[in-house]
Amino acid sequence: MKKYKAIFFDWDGTAVLNRRAPVDNVISKMIPLLDKGIKLFIISGTTYENIAGGSLHSLIPVNCLKNLFLGLGRGAFNLGFNDSGKLIELYTNVPDIELRLRIDKAAFEVHQYLLKHYGLKTDIVFSRPNYCKVDLMVDNDRKENLFLQSDEIGRVHDLLSRHGYTYGLAGLLELARKIGKQNDIDIIPTTDAKYLEMGITTKGDNVNYFMQHVVEKNSITSSECCFWGDEFRFLAEGVPGSDAYMITSVSSDCDFFDVSGEMSLLPNNVMGVGGSIESFHKFLEQQLNLY
């Protein structure tokens, strides 16, 4: 087992089963690593309130928090903690109101296009700070498991086909980019099958910030960094999973691990280890034993 000095990981589906699941197990494994000076980075599309119920700072000793960082909101927020354990914004990338309204308009035009030409009804979540979520499967309630489910790729393709849309998820990504251009926005669309997300940043923006401002400044090399997630796999040709956006030009020489159990369609530099959250927890234990 290789020793790492910087560990990046997704939260829902990798560190915990879902955002409402108990966090004690993973927190108990994070604390001793943080105490040893290992840099831990939670990279998630959600908000701080959905990470351990917004109480992460109260579950970890103050002296350990200086080594914990969060990249949240699909590139919107890069967070850390000051010496007194207070959560601080290191860098934010939230569009101003004019750009935000153009993103909203582009998402609504995708909704209109699918309804007008294919009779496909969608809902839109407008409340995210830097992107919109177009719900492609409005009758599919994920309940507390707000990440890709094993049967959803097939279900969304069936839904699109029933409505006569033959271009698949890749076609929807291209549609989002095209409509973005019409609104003078370089939309970077992503999808987890249920949602088509339309924004100007991704998890990759969080990763690049931390690689440049934390990893490099602490003289940590790429070979000493690893990334863990459960959504690296391609959903279809040309449609990467949300965690695959953590693979950037800055991070590509690091090590990547996927716990989903889906061994097919993984990017070439990602190792499929399966085992869900237990694999990640075991890895944290193994890392501690190396120090």
GROMACS .gro file of C-alpha atoms in nm:
model
  291
    1MET     CA    1   0.000   0.000   0.000
    2LYS     CA    2   0.132   0.339  -0.104
    3LYS     CA    3   0.155   0.623   0.146
    4TYR     CA    4  -0.032   0.942   0.051
    5LYS     CA    5   0.001   1.295   0.186
    6ALA     CA    6  -0.313   1.433   0.018
    7ILE     CA    7  -0.643   1.245  -0.014
    8PHE     CA    8  -0.932   1.386  -0.218
    9PHE     CA    9  -1.272   1.216  -0.192
   10ASP     CA   10  -1.637   1.248  -0.279
   11TRP     CA   11  -1.884   1.248   0.011
   12ASP     CA   12  -2.220   1.086  -0.080
   13GLY     CA   13  -2.167   0.726  -0.190
   14THR     CA   14  -1.794   0.724  -0.113
   15ALA     CA   15  -1.738   0.845   0.244
   16VAL     CA   16  -2.097   0.786   0.361
   17LEU     CA   17  -2.389   0.591   0.215
   18ASN     CA   18  -2.593   0.908   0.181
   19ARG     CA   19  -2.606   1.253   0.336
   20ARG     CA   20  -2.844   1.140   0.611
   21ALA     CA   21  -2.640   0.835   0.710
   22PRO     CA   22  -2.426   0.830   1.027
   23VAL     CA   23  -2.085   0.992   0.983
   24ASP     CA   24  -1.914   0.866   1.300
   25ASN     CA   25  -1.733   0.582   1.126
   26VAL     CA   26  -1.563   0.787   0.859
   27ILE     CA   27  -1.496   1.084   1.091
   28SER     CA   28  -1.320   0.854   1.339
   29LYS     CA   29  -1.088   0.745   1.058
   30MET     CA   30  -1.029   1.097   0.929
   31ILE     CA   31  -0.927   1.251   1.262
   32PRO     CA   32  -0.603   1.055   1.322
   33LEU     CA   33  -0.491   1.118   0.964
   34LEU     CA   34  -0.559   1.490   0.998
   35ASP     CA   35  -0.369   1.485   1.327
   36LYS     CA   36  -0.071   1.335   1.143
   37GLY     CA   37  -0.074   1.625   0.898
   38ILE     CA   38  -0.238   1.444   0.607
   39LYS     CA   39  -0.437   1.685   0.391
   40LEU     CA   40  -0.794   1.567   0.335
   41PHE     CA   41  -1.018   1.725   0.071
   42ILE     CA   42  -1.393   1.662   0.049
   43ILE     CA   43  -1.500   1.733  -0.310
   44SER     CA   44  -1.877   1.736  -0.350
   45GLY     CA   45  -2.145   1.906  -0.556
   46THR     CA   46  -2.350   1.975  -0.245
   47THR     CA   47  -2.333   2.247   0.022
   48TYR     CA   48  -2.166   2.248   0.364
   49GLU     CA   49  -2.503   2.200   0.534
   50ASN     CA   50  -2.530   1.857   0.369
   51ILE     CA   51  -2.188   1.739   0.489
   52ALA     CA   52  -2.243   1.582   0.831
   53GLY     CA   53  -2.548   1.804   0.870
   54GLY     CA   54  -2.331   2.115   0.864
   55SER     CA   55  -2.163   2.011   1.189
   56LEU     CA   56  -1.830   1.886   1.055
   57HIS     CA   57  -1.638   2.157   1.242
   58SER     CA   58  -1.781   2.041   1.575
   59LEU     CA   59  -1.696   1.674   1.519
   60ILE     CA   60  -1.325   1.723   1.455
   61PRO     CA   61  -1.070   1.868   1.702
   62VAL     CA   62  -0.970   2.226   1.626
   63ASN     CA   63  -0.602   2.137   1.582
   64CYS     CA   64  -0.696   1.890   1.306
   65LEU     CA   65  -0.920   2.123   1.108
   66LYS     CA   66  -0.625   2.311   0.957
   67ASN     CA   67  -0.561   2.003   0.739
   68LEU     CA   68  -0.922   1.963   0.621
   69PHE     CA   69  -1.056   2.134   0.310
   70LEU     CA   70  -1.384   2.126   0.119
   71GLY     CA   71  -1.451   2.191  -0.248
   72LEU     CA   72  -1.827   2.226  -0.278
   73GLY     CA   73  -2.105   2.336  -0.510
   74ARG     CA   74  -1.959   2.204  -0.836
   75GLY     CA   75  -1.668   2.446  -0.830
   76ALA     CA   76  -1.844   2.729  -0.646
   77PHE     CA   77  -1.681   2.716  -0.302
   78ASN     CA   78  -1.334   2.627  -0.176
   79LEU     CA   79  -1.338   2.617   0.203
   80GLY     CA   80  -1.095   2.565   0.487
   81PHE     CA   81  -1.069   2.640   0.858
   82ASN     CA   82  -0.873   2.907   1.044
   83ASP     CA   83  -0.663   2.847   1.355
   84SER     CA   84  -0.967   2.879   1.581
   85GLY     CA   85  -1.159   2.618   1.383
   86LYS     CA   86  -1.392   2.859   1.206
   87LEU     CA   87  -1.503   2.769   0.854
   88ILE     CA   88  -1.363   3.020   0.603
   89GLU     CA   89  -1.402   3.078   0.231
   90LEU     CA   90  -1.066   3.047   0.057
   91TYR     CA   91  -1.199   3.118  -0.291
   92THR     CA   92  -1.545   3.138  -0.445
   93ASN     CA   93  -1.656   3.123  -0.805
   94VAL     CA   94  -2.020   3.228  -0.810
   95PRO     CA   95  -2.159   3.408  -1.117
   96ASP     CA   96  -2.293   3.759  -1.085
   97ILE     CA   97  -2.666   3.814  -1.129
   98GLU     CA   98  -2.647   3.883  -1.504
   99LEU     CA   99  -2.456   3.564  -1.579
  100ARG     CA  100  -2.673   3.372  -1.336
  101LEU     CA  101  -2.989   3.478  -1.516
  102ARG     CA  102  -2.840   3.370  -1.848
  103ILE     CA  103  -2.764   3.027  -1.702
  104ASP     CA  104  -3.123   3.008  -1.578
  105LYS     CA  105  -3.251   3.114  -1.920
  106ALA     CA  106  -3.041   2.850  -2.097
  107ALA     CA  107  -3.171   2.578  -1.865
  108PHE     CA  108  -3.529   2.688  -1.927
  109GLU     CA  109  -3.471   2.682  -2.302
  110VAL     CA  110  -3.349   2.321  -2.275
  111HIS     CA  111  -3.672   2.244  -2.090
  112GLN     CA  112  -3.875   2.418  -2.361
  113TYR     CA  113  -3.692   2.241  -2.644
  114LEU     CA  114  -3.747   1.894  -2.499
  115LEU     CA  115  -4.113   1.966  -2.426
  116LYS     CA  116  -4.189   2.126  -2.763
  117HIS     CA  117  -4.010   1.877  -2.987
  118TYR     CA  118  -4.038   1.555  -2.787
  119GLY     CA  119  -4.316   1.602  -2.532
  120LEU     CA  120  -4.065   1.532  -2.254
  121LYS     CA  121  -4.159   1.704  -1.930
  122THR     CA  122  -3.877   1.819  -1.702
  123ASP     CA  123  -3.841   2.012  -1.379
  124ILE     CA  124  -3.564   2.262  -1.306
  125VAL     CA  125  -3.383   2.337  -0.980
  126PHE     CA  126  -3.283   2.704  -0.995
  127SER     CA  127  -3.158   2.744  -0.637
  128ARG     CA  128  -2.800   2.620  -0.674
  129PRO     CA  129  -2.542   2.900  -0.648
  130ASN     CA  130  -2.373   2.850  -0.984
  131TYR     CA  131  -2.569   2.603  -1.194
  132CYS     CA  132  -2.916   2.470  -1.274
  133LYS     CA  133  -3.037   2.112  -1.252
  134VAL     CA  134  -3.277   1.994  -1.521
  135ASP     CA  135  -3.460   1.689  -1.383
  136LEU     CA  136  -3.497   1.444  -1.670
  137MET     CA  137  -3.681   1.179  -1.465
  138VAL     CA  138  -3.940   1.374  -1.268
  139ASP     CA  139  -4.117   1.060  -1.148
  140ASN     CA  140  -3.797   0.907  -1.008
  141ASP     CA  141  -3.757   0.999  -0.640
  142ARG     CA  142  -3.410   0.917  -0.512
  143LYS     CA  143  -3.518   0.985  -0.155
  144GLU     CA  144  -3.202   1.011   0.058
  145ASN     CA  145  -2.968   0.855  -0.201
  146LEU     CA  146  -2.895   1.165  -0.406
  147PHE     CA  147  -2.642   1.009  -0.640
  148LEU     CA  148  -2.640   0.781  -0.944
  149GLN     CA  149  -2.834   0.457  -0.887
  150SER     CA  150  -2.744   0.138  -1.071
  151ASP     CA  151  -3.056   0.121  -1.289
  152GLU     CA  152  -3.087   0.488  -1.380
  153ILE     CA  153  -2.872   0.492  -1.693
  154GLY     CA  154  -3.094   0.234  -1.861
  155ARG     CA  155  -3.408   0.404  -1.734
  156VAL     CA  156  -3.320   0.747  -1.869
  157HIS     CA  157  -3.225   0.604  -2.208
  158ASP     CA  158  -3.558   0.418  -2.220
  159LEU     CA  159  -3.741   0.739  -2.127
  160LEU     CA  160  -3.566   0.939  -2.398
  161SER     CA  161  -3.632   0.668  -2.657
  162ARG     CA  162  -4.002   0.650  -2.570
  163HIS     CA  163  -4.026   1.020  -2.647
  164GLY     CA  164  -3.842   0.982  -2.976
  165TYR     CA  165  -3.517   1.140  -2.858
  166THR     CA  166  -3.246   0.919  -3.010
  167TYR     CA  167  -2.932   1.115  -2.924
  168GLY     CA  168  -2.894   0.985  -2.569
  169LEU     CA  169  -2.723   1.159  -2.281
  170ALA     CA  170  -2.437   1.272  -2.504
  171GLY     CA  171  -2.691   1.453  -2.721
  172LEU     CA  172  -2.832   1.630  -2.416
  173LEU     CA  173  -2.486   1.751  -2.316
  174GLU     CA  174  -2.435   1.887  -2.666
  175LEU     CA  175  -2.780   2.049  -2.659
  176ALA     CA  176  -2.692   2.224  -2.332
  177ARG     CA  177  -2.364   2.351  -2.478
  178LYS     CA  178  -2.538   2.474  -2.794
  179ILE     CA  179  -2.811   2.660  -2.607
  180GLY     CA  180  -2.547   2.801  -2.374
  181LYS     CA  181  -2.361   2.945  -2.673
  182GLN     CA  182  -2.684   3.104  -2.792
  183ASN     CA  183  -2.694   3.282  -2.456
  184ASP     CA  184  -2.323   3.378  -2.469
  185ILE     CA  185  -2.225   3.126  -2.201
  186ASP     CA  186  -1.967   2.849  -2.217
  187ILE     CA  187  -2.183   2.595  -2.038
  188ILE     CA  188  -2.001   2.292  -1.896
  189PRO     CA  189  -2.285   2.039  -1.876
  190THR     CA  190  -2.269   1.723  -1.668
  191THR     CA  191  -2.521   1.452  -1.591
  192ASP     CA  192  -2.580   1.174  -1.341
  193ALA     CA  193  -2.863   1.028  -1.555
  194LYS     CA  194  -3.146   1.183  -1.354
  195TYR     CA  195  -3.023   1.541  -1.373
  196LEU     CA  196  -2.871   1.744  -1.654
  197GLU     CA  197  -2.662   2.004  -1.473
  198MET     CA  198  -2.579   2.329  -1.651
  199GLY     CA  199  -2.313   2.559  -1.509
  200ILE     CA  200  -1.978   2.720  -1.581
  201THR     CA  201  -1.765   2.517  -1.337
  202THR     CA  202  -1.725   2.155  -1.222
  203LYS     CA  203  -1.553   1.958  -0.947
  204GLY     CA  204  -1.240   2.004  -1.156
  205ASP     CA  205  -1.230   2.372  -1.062
  206ASN     CA  206  -1.227   2.278  -0.692
  207VAL     CA  207  -0.950   2.026  -0.755
  208ASN     CA  208  -0.734   2.268  -0.954
  209TYR     CA  209  -0.759   2.532  -0.683
  210PHE     CA  210  -0.650   2.296  -0.407
  211MET     CA  211  -0.377   2.135  -0.616
  212GLN     CA  212  -0.227   2.477  -0.682
  213HIS     CA  213  -0.286   2.649  -0.348
  214VAL     CA  214  -0.254   2.366  -0.095
  215VAL     CA  215  -0.086   2.062  -0.248
  216GLU     CA  216   0.191   2.244  -0.437
  217LYS     CA  217   0.249   2.496  -0.158
  218ASN     CA  218   0.309   2.207   0.083
  219SER     CA  219   0.557   2.046  -0.159
  220ILE     CA  220   0.332   1.743  -0.208
  221THR     CA  221   0.391   1.568  -0.540
  222SER     CA  222   0.127   1.420  -0.769
  223SER     CA  223   0.245   1.070  -0.678
  224GLU     CA  224   0.157   1.148  -0.315
  225CYS     CA  225  -0.205   1.243  -0.401
  226CYS     CA  226  -0.504   1.017  -0.454
  227PHE     CA  227  -0.870   1.062  -0.542
  228TRP     CA  228  -1.166   0.845  -0.436
  229GLY     CA  229  -1.519   0.846  -0.573
  230ASP     CA  230  -1.812   0.631  -0.682
  231GLU     CA  231  -1.906   0.807  -1.008
  232PHE     CA  232  -1.597   0.794  -1.229
  233ARG     CA  233  -1.748   0.561  -1.488
  234PHE     CA  234  -1.876   0.683  -1.823
  235LEU     CA  235  -2.256   0.676  -1.832
  236ALA     CA  236  -2.233   0.645  -2.211
  237GLU     CA  237  -1.976   0.722  -2.476
  238GLY     CA  238  -1.870   1.083  -2.429
  239VAL     CA  239  -2.058   1.117  -2.098
  240PRO     CA  240  -1.822   1.103  -1.798
  241GLY     CA  241  -1.949   1.051  -1.445
  242SER     CA  242  -1.939   1.343  -1.202
  243ASP     CA  243  -1.623   1.225  -1.024
  244ALA     CA  244  -1.436   1.199  -1.354
  245TYR     CA  245  -1.425   1.578  -1.359
  246MET     CA  246  -1.174   1.554  -1.074
  247ILE     CA  247  -0.930   1.428  -1.338
  248THR     CA  248  -0.782   1.751  -1.474
  249SER     CA  249  -0.464   1.858  -1.649
  250VAL     CA  250  -0.328   1.941  -1.303
  251SER     CA  251  -0.432   1.620  -1.126
  252SER     CA  252  -0.404   1.360  -1.403
  253ASP     CA  253  -0.077   1.213  -1.271
  254CYS     CA  254  -0.234   1.134  -0.932
  255ASP     CA  255  -0.395   0.800  -0.840
  256PHE     CA  256  -0.770   0.750  -0.881
  257PHE     CA  257  -0.996   0.484  -0.725
  258ASP     CA  258  -1.364   0.403  -0.784
  259VAL     CA  259  -1.569   0.222  -0.518
  260SER     CA  260  -1.888   0.173  -0.720
  261GLY     CA  261  -1.820  -0.183  -0.829
  262GLU     CA  262  -1.881  -0.082  -1.191
  263MET     CA  263  -1.561  -0.204  -1.358
  264SER     CA  264  -1.664  -0.125  -1.716
  265LEU     CA  265  -1.638   0.216  -1.878
  266LEU     CA  266  -1.394   0.357  -1.623
  267PRO     CA  267  -1.143   0.617  -1.747
  268ASN     CA  268  -0.806   0.460  -1.820
  269ASN     CA  269  -0.631   0.607  -1.518
  270VAL     CA  270  -0.898   0.502  -1.266
  271MET     CA  271  -0.870   0.176  -1.073
  272GLY     CA  272  -1.201   0.007  -0.991
  273VAL     CA  273  -1.185  -0.133  -0.638
  274GLY     CA  274  -1.557  -0.172  -0.563
  275GLY     CA  275  -1.669  -0.229  -0.206
  276SER     CA  276  -1.867   0.095  -0.164
  277ILE     CA  277  -1.789   0.306   0.143
  278GLU     CA  278  -1.625   0.012   0.321
  279SER     CA  279  -1.339   0.017   0.071
  280PHE     CA  280  -1.272   0.383   0.136
  281HIS     CA  281  -1.290   0.338   0.513
  282LYS     CA  282  -1.047   0.045   0.493
  283PHE     CA  283  -0.811   0.255   0.284
  284LEU     CA  284  -0.810   0.529   0.550
  285GLU     CA  285  -0.727   0.270   0.816
  286GLN     CA  286  -0.443   0.132   0.603
  287GLN     CA  287  -0.303   0.480   0.550
  288LEU     CA  288  -0.295   0.544   0.924
  289ASN     CA  289  -0.102   0.220   0.976
  290LEU     CA  290   0.167   0.349   0.739
  291TYR     CA  291   0.235   0.656   0.953
   0.00000   0.00000   0.00000
